[in-house]
Coordinates of C-alpha atoms and ligand atoms in Angstrom, one line a residue:
X271 CA -8.9 -157.7 -1.1
X272 CA -6.2 -156.4 1.3
X273 CA -3.7 -154.2 -0.5
X274 CA -0.2 -152.9 0.6
X275 CA 2.1 -150.7 -1.2
X276 CA 5.1 -148.4 -0.2
X277 CA 6.3 -145.1 -1.4
X278 CA 9.8 -143.6 -0.8
X279 CA 9.8 -140.3 0.9
X280 CA 12.1 -138.5 -1.5
X281 CA 11.5 -137.3 -5.0
X282 CA 8.6 -135.2 -6.1
X283 CA 5.6 -136.7 -8.0
X284 CA 5.3 -136.1 -11.8
X285 CA 2.4 -136.9 -14.0
X286 CA 4.3 -140.0 -15.1
X287 CA 4.3 -141.7 -11.8
X288 CA 0.8 -140.2 -11.0
X289 CA -1.0 -141.5 -14.0
X290 CA 1.2 -144.7 -14.0
X291 CA 1.0 -145.7 -10.5
X292 CA -0.4 -143.4 -7.8
X293 CA -3.7 -142.6 -9.2
X294 CA -4.4 -146.4 -8.9
X295 CA -3.6 -146.5 -5.3
X296 CA -6.3 -143.8 -4.9
X297 CA -8.8 -145.8 -7.0
X298 CA -8.2 -149.1 -5.0
X299 CA -9.3 -147.6 -1.9
X300 CA -12.9 -147.8 -2.8
X301 CA -13.3 -151.5 -2.6
X302 CA -10.4 -152.7 -0.8
X303 CA -8.6 -152.5 2.5
X304 CA -5.4 -150.5 1.9
X305 CA -2.3 -149.9 3.7
X306 CA 0.0 -147.3 2.2
X307 CA 3.5 -147.0 3.7
X308 CA 5.9 -144.2 3.4
X309 CA 9.2 -146.1 3.3
X310 CA 11.7 -144.1 5.2
X311 CA 13.8 -147.1 6.1
X312 CA 14.1 -147.8 2.5
X313 CA 15.2 -144.3 1.8
X314 CA 18.3 -144.6 4.2
X315 CA 20.0 -146.9 1.7
X316 CA 21.1 -144.0 -0.3
X317 CA 22.6 -140.8 1.1
X318 CA 20.1 -138.7 2.9
X319 CA 20.5 -135.7 5.1
X320 CA 19.1 -136.3 8.7
X321 CA 17.7 -132.9 8.9
X322 CA 15.7 -133.2 5.9
X323 CA 14.4 -136.9 6.1
X324 CA 11.4 -136.0 8.7
X325 CA 10.4 -132.9 6.4
X326 CA 10.5 -135.2 3.3
X327 CA 8.4 -137.8 5.0
X328 CA 5.7 -135.3 6.1
X329 CA 5.7 -133.8 2.8
X330 CA 5.1 -137.0 1.1
X331 CA 2.2 -137.5 3.3
X332 CA 0.8 -134.3 2.2
X333 CA 1.2 -135.2 -1.4
X334 CA -0.4 -138.7 -0.9
X335 CA -3.4 -137.0 0.9
X336 CA -3.6 -134.5 -1.8
X337 CA -3.8 -136.8 -4.5
X338 CA -6.8 -138.5 -2.6
X339 CA -5.4 -141.1 -0.3
X340 CA -8.2 -141.0 2.4
X341 CA -7.2 -141.8 5.9
X342 CA -10.9 -142.7 6.6
X343 CA -10.6 -145.6 4.2
X344 CA -7.0 -146.3 4.1
X345 CA -4.1 -146.8 6.7
X346 CA -1.3 -144.3 5.8
X347 CA 1.8 -144.7 8.0
X348 CA 5.5 -144.3 8.2
X349 CA 7.6 -147.6 8.0
X350 CA 10.1 -146.4 10.8
X351 CA 7.0 -146.0 13.0
X352 CA 6.4 -149.8 13.0
X353 CA 9.4 -151.7 14.4
X354 CA 8.1 -155.2 13.2
X355 CA 9.4 -154.4 9.7
X356 CA 13.1 -154.4 10.7
X357 CA 12.4 -157.4 13.0
X358 CA 10.8 -159.5 10.4
X359 CA 13.4 -158.4 7.9
X360 CA 16.1 -160.1 10.2
X361 CA 14.4 -163.5 10.3
X362 CA 13.7 -163.4 6.5
X363 CA 17.6 -162.5 6.1
X364 CA 18.4 -165.9 7.3
X365 CA 16.2 -167.5 4.7
X366 CA 17.6 -165.5 1.7
X367 CA 20.5 -166.8 -0.5
X368 CA 23.0 -164.0 -1.0
X369 CA 23.0 -164.8 -4.7
X370 CA 19.5 -164.1 -5.0
X371 CA 20.1 -160.4 -3.7
X372 CA 23.2 -159.9 -5.8
X373 CA 21.1 -160.7 -8.8
X374 CA 18.5 -158.0 -8.3
X375 CA 18.3 -155.5 -11.0
X376 CA 17.7 -152.6 -8.6
X377 CA 20.8 -153.4 -6.7
X378 CA 23.0 -153.8 -9.8
X379 CA 21.7 -150.5 -10.9
X380 CA 22.1 -148.5 -7.6
X381 CA 25.5 -149.9 -6.9
X382 CA 26.7 -148.6 -10.1
X383 CA 25.0 -145.2 -9.4
X384 CA 26.3 -144.9 -5.7
X385 CA 29.7 -146.5 -6.1
X386 CA 30.9 -144.7 -3.1
X387 CA 28.3 -146.1 -1.0
X388 CA 27.5 -149.7 -1.6
X389 CA 26.1 -150.4 1.7
X390 CA 24.6 -153.8 3.1
X391 CA 21.3 -152.0 3.3
X392 CA 21.3 -151.5 -0.5
X393 CA 21.7 -155.4 -1.0
X394 CA 19.3 -156.3 1.8
X395 CA 16.6 -153.8 0.5
X396 CA 14.5 -156.4 -1.1
X397 CA 14.3 -158.5 2.2
X398 CA 13.0 -155.4 4.0
X399 CA 10.4 -154.9 1.4
X400 CA 9.4 -158.6 1.8
X401 CA 9.0 -158.0 5.5
X402 CA 7.1 -154.8 4.7
X403 CA 4.6 -156.8 2.6
X404 CA 4.3 -160.0 4.5
X405 CA 3.4 -158.5 7.9
X406 CA 0.2 -157.4 6.7
X407 CA -0.9 -160.6 4.9
X408 CA -2.0 -158.7 1.7
X409 CA -3.7 -160.3 -1.4
X410 CA -2.1 -157.6 -3.8
X411 CA 0.8 -155.3 -4.0
X412 CA 0.4 -152.5 -6.5
X413 CA 3.9 -151.7 -8.0
X414 CA 5.6 -150.6 -11.1
X415 CA 7.5 -153.0 -13.5
X416 CA 10.7 -152.3 -11.8
X417 CA 9.3 -153.7 -8.4
X418 CA 8.0 -157.1 -9.8
X419 CA 11.4 -158.8 -9.0
X420 CA 11.0 -157.6 -5.4
X421 CA 7.4 -159.0 -5.1
X422 CA 8.4 -162.4 -6.5
X423 CA 11.3 -162.6 -3.8
X424 CA 8.6 -161.8 -1.4
X425 CA 6.5 -164.6 -2.6
X426 CA 9.5 -167.0 -2.5
X427 CA 10.3 -165.9 1.2
X428 CA 6.8 -166.4 2.2
X429 CA 6.9 -170.0 0.7
X430 CA 10.3 -170.6 2.4
X431 CA 9.2 -169.5 5.8
X432 CA 6.0 -171.3 5.7
X433 CA 7.8 -174.4 4.6
X434 CA 10.7 -174.1 7.3
X435 CA 8.6 -173.0 10.3
X436 CA 4.8 -173.5 9.4
X437 CA 2.4 -171.4 7.6
X438 CA 1.6 -168.0 8.3
X439 CA 2.3 -165.9 5.3
X440 CA 0.2 -165.3 2.2
X441 CA 1.8 -165.2 -1.2
X442 CA 0.6 -161.8 -2.6
X443 CA 0.3 -160.9 -6.1
X444 CA 1.9 -158.0 -7.8
X445 CA -0.6 -155.7 -9.4
X446 CA 1.0 -154.0 -12.3
X447 CA -0.7 -151.7 -14.6
X448 CA -1.0 -152.7 -18.1
X449 CA 1.2 -150.9 -20.5
X450 CA -1.8 -150.0 -22.9
X451 CA -3.5 -148.4 -19.8
X452 CA -0.8 -146.0 -19.8
X453 CA 1.7 -147.5 -17.5
X454 CA 4.4 -145.4 -19.2
X455 CA 4.3 -141.7 -19.8
X456 CA 7.3 -140.5 -21.8
X457 CA 9.8 -137.6 -21.6
X458 CA 8.2 -134.5 -23.3
X459 CA 11.5 -133.6 -24.9
X460 CA 12.6 -137.3 -25.8
X461 CA 9.4 -139.3 -26.2
X462 CA 11.3 -142.6 -26.7
X463 CA 12.2 -142.4 -23.2
X464 CA 10.3 -142.7 -19.8
X465 CA 9.5 -139.5 -18.1
X466 CA 11.8 -139.2 -15.2
X467 CA 12.6 -136.7 -12.4
X468 CA 16.3 -137.3 -12.7
X469 CA 16.1 -135.7 -16.2
X470 CA 16.0 -131.8 -16.9
X471 CA 12.9 -130.0 -15.8
X472 CA 11.6 -129.4 -19.3
X473 CA 11.0 -133.1 -19.9
X474 CA 8.5 -133.6 -17.0
X475 CA 5.5 -132.1 -15.3
X476 CA 5.1 -132.1 -11.5
X477 CA 1.7 -132.7 -10.5
X478 CA 1.7 -129.7 -8.3
X479 CA 3.4 -127.5 -10.7
X480 CA 2.4 -123.8 -11.4
X481 CA -0.2 -123.5 -14.1
X482 CA 2.0 -121.3 -16.3
X483 CA 4.8 -123.7 -16.3
X484 CA 2.5 -126.6 -17.3
X485 CA 1.2 -124.5 -20.2
X486 CA 4.8 -123.8 -21.2
X487 CA 6.3 -127.2 -20.8
X488 CA 3.5 -128.8 -22.9
X489 CA 3.7 -126.1 -25.5
X490 CA 7.4 -126.9 -26.0
X491 CA 7.1 -130.6 -25.8
X492 CA 8.5 -132.5 -28.9
X493 CA 6.0 -133.2 -31.6
X494 CA 6.5 -135.1 -34.8
X495 CA 6.5 -134.4 -38.5
X496 CA 3.3 -134.2 -40.1
X497 CA 0.3 -132.5 -38.8
X498 CA -2.3 -135.2 -37.9
X499 CA -3.1 -136.0 -34.4
X500 CA -2.9 -139.8 -34.6
X501 CA -1.9 -142.4 -32.2
X502 CA 1.4 -144.2 -33.5
X503 CA 3.9 -144.7 -30.8
X504 CA 6.5 -145.9 -33.3
X505 CA 6.1 -143.1 -35.9
X506 CA 4.7 -140.3 -33.7
X507 CA 5.9 -140.8 -30.3
X508 CA 5.5 -137.4 -29.2
X509 CA 1.8 -136.9 -30.2
X510 CA 1.1 -140.4 -29.1
X511 CA 2.5 -139.5 -25.6
X512 CA 0.3 -136.5 -25.6
X513 CA -2.8 -138.5 -26.5
X514 CA -2.0 -141.0 -23.7
X515 CA -1.6 -138.4 -21.2
X516 CA -5.0 -136.7 -22.4
X517 CA -6.9 -139.9 -22.5
X518 CA -5.8 -140.9 -19.0
X519 CA -6.5 -137.6 -17.4
X520 CA -9.9 -137.3 -19.2
X521 CA -10.7 -140.8 -18.7
X522 CA -11.7 -141.2 -22.2
X523 CA -10.2 -144.0 -24.7
X524 CA -7.3 -142.8 -26.8
X525 CA -9.4 -143.6 -30.0
X526 CA -12.1 -141.1 -28.9
X527 CA -9.4 -138.4 -28.1
X528 CA -7.7 -139.0 -31.6
X529 CA -11.1 -138.5 -33.2
X530 CA -11.8 -135.3 -31.5
X531 CA -8.5 -133.8 -32.5
X532 CA -7.7 -135.4 -35.8
X533 CA -8.3 -132.5 -38.2
X534 CA -7.4 -129.9 -35.6
X535 CA -3.6 -129.7 -35.9
X536 CA -0.9 -130.0 -33.2
X537 CA -1.0 -126.5 -31.6
X538 CA -4.9 -126.5 -30.8
X539 CA -4.3 -130.0 -29.3
X540 CA -1.3 -129.1 -27.3
X541 CA -3.4 -126.2 -25.8
X542 CA -6.1 -128.7 -25.0
X543 CA -3.8 -131.1 -23.2
X544 CA -2.4 -128.2 -21.1
X545 CA -5.8 -126.9 -20.2
X546 CA -7.1 -130.3 -19.3
X547 CA -4.1 -131.1 -17.1
X548 CA -4.3 -127.7 -15.5
X549 CA -7.9 -128.0 -14.6
X550 CA -7.4 -131.6 -13.3
X551 CA -4.4 -130.8 -11.2
X552 CA -5.8 -127.4 -9.7
X553 CA -7.8 -129.1 -6.9
X554 CA -4.9 -131.3 -6.0
X555 CA -2.8 -128.3 -5.9
X556 CA -5.0 -126.4 -3.6
X557 CA -5.5 -129.4 -1.4
X558 CA -1.8 -129.5 -0.9
X559 CA -1.5 -125.9 0.0
X560 CA -4.1 -126.3 2.6
X561 CA -2.7 -129.4 4.1
X562 CA 1.0 -127.8 4.3
X563 CA -0.6 -125.3 7.0
X564 CA -2.0 -128.2 9.0
X565 CA 0.9 -130.0 10.6
X566 CA -0.8 -131.1 13.7
X567 CA -3.6 -132.6 11.7
X568 CA -1.0 -134.4 9.6
X569 CA 1.0 -135.8 12.4
X570 CA -2.4 -137.0 14.0
X571 CA -3.2 -139.0 10.7
X572 CA 0.3 -140.6 10.7
X573 CA -0.1 -141.3 14.5
X574 CA -3.5 -143.1 13.9
X575 CA -2.0 -144.8 10.8
X576 CA 1.1 -146.1 12.9
X577 CA -1.4 -147.4 15.7
X578 CA -3.4 -149.3 13.0
X579 CA -0.4 -150.7 11.2
X580 CA 1.3 -151.7 14.3
X581 CA -1.8 -153.7 15.5
X582 CA -1.7 -155.9 12.4
X583 CA 2.1 -156.2 12.1
X584 CA 2.5 -157.1 15.7
X585 CA 0.0 -159.7 15.7
X586 CA 1.8 -161.4 12.6
X587 CA 5.2 -160.9 14.3
X588 CA 4.0 -162.4 17.4
X589 CA 3.0 -165.5 15.4
X590 CA 6.3 -165.5 13.5
X591 CA 8.4 -165.4 16.6
X592 CA 6.6 -168.3 18.0
X593 CA 7.0 -170.3 14.8
X594 CA 10.6 -169.6 14.7
X595 CA 11.1 -171.0 18.1
X596 CA 12.1 -167.9 20.2
X597 CA 11.7 -168.3 24.0
X598 CA 8.4 -167.0 25.1
X599 CA 8.3 -165.3 28.6
Ligands
AMP991 P1 9.7 -143.9 -9.4 O1 9.2 -142.4 -8.9 O2 10.5 -144.0 -10.6 O3 10.3 -144.4 -8.0 O4 8.4 -144.6 -9.5 C1 7.4 -144.7 -8.7 C2 6.2 -145.4 -9.5 O5 5.9 -144.7 -10.5 C3 6.7 -146.8 -10.0 O6 5.4 -147.7 -9.9 C4 7.0 -146.6 -11.5 O7 6.7 -147.7 -12.4 C5 5.9 -145.4 -11.8 N1 6.4 -144.6 -12.9 C6 7.6 -143.8 -12.8 N2 7.9 -143.2 -13.9 C7 6.7 -143.4 -14.7 C8 6.4 -143.0 -16.0 N3 7.1 -142.0 -16.8 N4 5.3 -143.6 -16.6 C9 4.5 -144.2 -15.8 N5 4.9 -144.7 -14.6 C10 5.9 -144.2 -14.0
LIG992 N1 10.7 -150.4 -3.2 C1 9.5 -149.5 -3.6 C2 9.8 -148.4 -4.5 O1 11.0 -148.1 -4.5 C3 9.0 -148.9 -2.2 C4 8.4 -149.9 -1.3 C5 8.9 -150.2 -0.1 C6 7.5 -150.9 -1.6 N2 8.3 -151.0 0.6 C7 7.2 -151.5 -0.3 C8 6.5 -151.0 -2.5 C9 6.4 -152.5 -0.1 C10 5.5 -152.3 -2.4 C11 5.4 -152.9 -1.1 O2 9.1 -148.1 -5.2

């Protein structure tokens, strides 16, 4: 299959989005043709500092390479390096009813959050995302639940373009991780709530965080009454969350982990969770440190990525221009 996904350049990765989403991007590489894009155009829809954006983009590339995105297998590129994205977005704009964009959950949430900056880009965001996707004619788009709506719109726009101008675009499927496979890691302090970077630091664990800090955060994670290590998200949300984390990191079924720690009590279990996390994340952290000192190499990867992405995108764009009826010279 051909796969495409996009990642915003801002915001550091935590074990929630790593285990829930990004680890899968790494796994998909082995048997698929993958295009992974750092969505810097999308980032502009909320306030950014011009002198920090390039650094954040480079840093995101470092993070993606550190978790195992392999430029030999996948095309890793920066959205603003492929101008076809904005060009196709314009055409798709003319096929998108305003009402559909106004109904998007993300638009409604973000316009509440950024009241002072409800710009047209925020509304148009899903159309740009549709262009990101359609240009590469992918079969699958791995995304989190919050992005399903955008992939549905993408399918809709592919259909509409094909019906209006002639068939070019594929209707890609959203590939969403199943909840029971750990799609959701909860806050360490309030395990009824999703782990999120916008909450205080003791509620989440960054994937490149110091070992001492990981130890401390797991030790102070909220547990539940009783003392059995048992999986029961309704009655024991804290312990269940730690079991989920352990199970995903160790790649063992929850039942097996439960059995292993059932009679051991909370403290030794938490210690084991911390140790496991630390040992699994250590190689990622050292890879990140190494890459951070290799800026020339990083830029070269992104240059190659842009070249490969442009080759595919410009072919699709050429075809789209022709179908739309633009004058050819
Ligand atoms: P975000 O960092 O919230 O923009 O999300 C990036 C990706 O990670 C999306 O696919 C989310 O669904 C996923 N994600 C974010 N937070 C969590 C979490 N606590 N548990 C599992 N997946 C998450
Ligand atoms: N909107 C996505 C997010 O915030 C990022 C993104 C941009 C994306 N373009 C994409 C995801 C194309 C999948 C496909 O997470």
